[in-house]
Coordinates of C-alpha atoms in Angstrom, one line a residue:
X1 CA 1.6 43.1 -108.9
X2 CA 3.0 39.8 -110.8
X3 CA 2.3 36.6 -110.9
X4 CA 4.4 35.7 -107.8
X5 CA 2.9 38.5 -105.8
X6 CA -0.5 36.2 -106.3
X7 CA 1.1 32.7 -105.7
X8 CA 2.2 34.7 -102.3
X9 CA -1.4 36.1 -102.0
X10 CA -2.7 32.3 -102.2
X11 CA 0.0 30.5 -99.9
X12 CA -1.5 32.7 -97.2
X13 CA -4.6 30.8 -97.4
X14 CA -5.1 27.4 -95.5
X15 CA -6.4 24.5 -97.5
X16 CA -10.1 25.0 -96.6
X17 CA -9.8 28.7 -97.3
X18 CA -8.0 27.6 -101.0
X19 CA -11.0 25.5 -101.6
X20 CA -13.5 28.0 -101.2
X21 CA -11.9 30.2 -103.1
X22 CA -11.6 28.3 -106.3
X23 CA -15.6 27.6 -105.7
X24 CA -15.8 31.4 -105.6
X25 CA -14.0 31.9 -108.4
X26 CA -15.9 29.3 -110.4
X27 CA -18.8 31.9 -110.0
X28 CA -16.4 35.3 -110.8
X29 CA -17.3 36.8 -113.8
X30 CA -15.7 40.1 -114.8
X31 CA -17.6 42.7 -117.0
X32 CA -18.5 39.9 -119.9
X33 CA -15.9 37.7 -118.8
X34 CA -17.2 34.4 -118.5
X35 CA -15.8 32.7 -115.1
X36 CA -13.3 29.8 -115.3
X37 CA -14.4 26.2 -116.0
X38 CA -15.0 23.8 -113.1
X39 CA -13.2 21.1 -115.1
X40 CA -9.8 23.3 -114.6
X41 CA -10.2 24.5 -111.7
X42 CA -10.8 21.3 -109.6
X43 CA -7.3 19.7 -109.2
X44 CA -4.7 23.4 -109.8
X45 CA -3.1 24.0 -107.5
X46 CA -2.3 27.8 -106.1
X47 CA 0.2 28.2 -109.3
X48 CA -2.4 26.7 -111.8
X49 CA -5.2 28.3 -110.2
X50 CA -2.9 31.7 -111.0
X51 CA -2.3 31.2 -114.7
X52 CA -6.2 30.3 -115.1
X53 CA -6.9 33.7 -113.4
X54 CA -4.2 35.5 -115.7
X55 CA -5.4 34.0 -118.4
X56 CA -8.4 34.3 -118.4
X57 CA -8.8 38.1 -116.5
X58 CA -5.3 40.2 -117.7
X59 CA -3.9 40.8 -114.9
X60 CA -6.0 44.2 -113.8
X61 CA -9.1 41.8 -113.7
X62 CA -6.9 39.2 -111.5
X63 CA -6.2 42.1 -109.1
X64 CA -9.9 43.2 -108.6
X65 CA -11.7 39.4 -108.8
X66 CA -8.6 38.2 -105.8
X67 CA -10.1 41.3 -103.8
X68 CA -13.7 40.4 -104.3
X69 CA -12.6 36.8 -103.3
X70 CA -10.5 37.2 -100.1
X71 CA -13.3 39.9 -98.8
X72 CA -15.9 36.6 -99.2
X73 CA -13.3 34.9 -97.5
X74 CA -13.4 37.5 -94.4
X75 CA -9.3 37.9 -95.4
X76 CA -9.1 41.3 -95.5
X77 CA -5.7 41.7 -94.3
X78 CA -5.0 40.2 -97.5
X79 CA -7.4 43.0 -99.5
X80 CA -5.4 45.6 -97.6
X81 CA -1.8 43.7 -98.8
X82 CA -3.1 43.8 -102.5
X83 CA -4.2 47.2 -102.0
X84 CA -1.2 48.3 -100.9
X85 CA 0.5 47.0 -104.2
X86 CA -1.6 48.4 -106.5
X87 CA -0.5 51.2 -107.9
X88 CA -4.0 52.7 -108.6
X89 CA -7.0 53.8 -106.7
X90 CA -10.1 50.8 -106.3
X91 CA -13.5 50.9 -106.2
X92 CA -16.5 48.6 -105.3
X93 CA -15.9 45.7 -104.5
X94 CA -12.2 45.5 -105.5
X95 CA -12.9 46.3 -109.0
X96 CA -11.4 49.2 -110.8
X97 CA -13.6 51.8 -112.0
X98 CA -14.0 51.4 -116.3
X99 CA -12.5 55.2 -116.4
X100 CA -9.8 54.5 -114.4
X101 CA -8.9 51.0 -116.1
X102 CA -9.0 53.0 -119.4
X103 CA -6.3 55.6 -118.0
X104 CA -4.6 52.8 -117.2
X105 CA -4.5 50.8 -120.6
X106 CA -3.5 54.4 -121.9
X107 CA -0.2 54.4 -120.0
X108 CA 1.8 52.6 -122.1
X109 CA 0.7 54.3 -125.3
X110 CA 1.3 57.6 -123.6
X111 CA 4.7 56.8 -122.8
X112 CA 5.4 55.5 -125.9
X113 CA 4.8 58.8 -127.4
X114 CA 6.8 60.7 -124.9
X115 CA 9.9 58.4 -124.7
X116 CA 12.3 60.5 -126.6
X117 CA 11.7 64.0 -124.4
X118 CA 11.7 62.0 -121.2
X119 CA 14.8 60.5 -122.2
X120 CA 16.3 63.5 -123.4
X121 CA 14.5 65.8 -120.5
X122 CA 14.6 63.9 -117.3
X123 CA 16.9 64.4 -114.8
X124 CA 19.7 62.3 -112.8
X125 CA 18.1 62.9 -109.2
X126 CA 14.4 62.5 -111.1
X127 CA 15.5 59.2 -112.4
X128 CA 16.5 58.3 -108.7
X129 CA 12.7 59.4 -107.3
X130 CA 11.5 57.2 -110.3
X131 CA 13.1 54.3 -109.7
X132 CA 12.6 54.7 -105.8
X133 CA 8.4 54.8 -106.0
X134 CA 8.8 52.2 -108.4
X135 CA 10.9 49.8 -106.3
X136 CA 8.6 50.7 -103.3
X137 CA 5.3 50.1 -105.7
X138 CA 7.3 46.9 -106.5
X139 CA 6.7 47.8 -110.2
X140 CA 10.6 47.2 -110.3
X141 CA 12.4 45.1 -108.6
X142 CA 16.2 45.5 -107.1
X143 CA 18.0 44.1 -109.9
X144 CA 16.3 46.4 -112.4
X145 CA 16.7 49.3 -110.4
X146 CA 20.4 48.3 -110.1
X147 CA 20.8 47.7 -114.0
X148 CA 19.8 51.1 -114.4
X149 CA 21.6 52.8 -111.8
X150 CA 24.9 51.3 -113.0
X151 CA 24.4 52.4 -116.8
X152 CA 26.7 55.1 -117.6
X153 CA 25.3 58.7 -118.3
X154 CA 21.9 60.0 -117.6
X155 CA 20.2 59.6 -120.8
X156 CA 21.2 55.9 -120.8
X157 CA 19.6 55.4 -117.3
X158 CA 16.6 57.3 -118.4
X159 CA 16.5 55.2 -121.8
X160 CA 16.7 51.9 -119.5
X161 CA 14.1 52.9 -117.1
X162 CA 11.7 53.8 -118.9
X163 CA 11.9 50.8 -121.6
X164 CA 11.9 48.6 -118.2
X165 CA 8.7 49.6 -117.3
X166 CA 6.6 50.0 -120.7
X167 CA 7.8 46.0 -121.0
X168 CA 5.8 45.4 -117.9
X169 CA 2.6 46.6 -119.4
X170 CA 0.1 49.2 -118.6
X171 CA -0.3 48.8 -114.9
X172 CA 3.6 49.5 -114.5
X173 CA 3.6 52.1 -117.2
X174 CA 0.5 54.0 -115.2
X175 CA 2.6 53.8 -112.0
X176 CA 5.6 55.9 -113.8
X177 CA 3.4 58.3 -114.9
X178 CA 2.0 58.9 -112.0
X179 CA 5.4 59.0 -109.7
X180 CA 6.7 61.4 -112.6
X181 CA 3.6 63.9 -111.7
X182 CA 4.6 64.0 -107.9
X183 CA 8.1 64.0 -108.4
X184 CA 8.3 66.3 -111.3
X185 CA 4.9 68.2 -112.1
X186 CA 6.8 70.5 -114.4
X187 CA 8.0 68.1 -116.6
X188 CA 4.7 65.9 -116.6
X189 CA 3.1 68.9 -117.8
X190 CA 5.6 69.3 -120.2
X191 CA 5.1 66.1 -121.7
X192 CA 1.4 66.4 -121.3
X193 CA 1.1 63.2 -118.9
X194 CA -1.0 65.4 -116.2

């Protein structure tokens, strides 16, 4: 999820609904996390009221404290659209588990250290699977996927994909791994992501 995937999340909420949810979130505190000031949060608007969260939770604590907020709300088709978007299991009360959110701040590290054999072991049709559970994960987005599709050989294509991703931080960089070990458990092994 990005930041315009929240915005959306928020313009589905009708101005009573809003204000409730910035007095919720006045109250949301995440692990030691203190909650958002009042004084900022009393005029934003649904953008403003975005960056605070970002801000002030990364974005896997924005994920889990907009879940625990819509389901006060009684919005859960709006907990089932973010869940849907998130590449990785939840627990509780829309919060990710701390040994989950660990693998996940891992991700990018992992593939960091693996960049060179994926690039130089990955193949054309893999790449292809990649970039289609990441498009659908919307961990990518069209123009990306097309920017790599239309570089030249295979290495190049694996070179831009992957860099794409680790950019986008851990949450994206989790979602390739775990694509990578469904679409190609051999080479995951290989690379010792699985």
């Amino acid at each position: 999820m990005d930041e315009m995937d929240f915005i959306n999340m928020l313009d589905n909420l009708i101005d009573g609904e809003f204000k409730k949810f910035k007095w919720y979130l006045k109250n949301e505190k995440v692990d030691d996390i203190e909650p958002i000031p009042v004084n900022q949060l009393s005029k934003a608007d649904r953008e403003e009221v975005v960056d605070l969260m970002l801000q002030k939770y990364q974005l896997d604590g924005t994920v889990g404290v907009m879940k625990s907020i819509l389901k006060k709300l009684s919005r859960n088709d709006l907990v089932t659209k973010i869940s849907k978007m998130e590449s990785g299991p939840a627990a509780g009360p829309g919060l990710v588990p701390a040994s989950v959110a660990a693998e996940v701040n891992k991700a990018d590290e992992k593939l960091k250290k693996v960049r060179t054999q994926f690039i130089e072991r990955v193949s054309d049709s893999v790449i292809r699977k990649l970039m289609d559970h990441l498009l659908d994960g919307r961990m990518i987005n069209e123009g990306e996927m097309e920017d790599t599709s239309d570089k030249v050989n295979r290495g190049e294509k694996a070179r831009a994909l992957i860099d794409t991703v680790r950019r986008k931080g851990s949450v994206a960089s989790s979602a390739l791994i775990s694509a990578l070990c469904e679409v190609d458990p051999c080479l995951a092994k290989e690379l010792k992501l699985m």
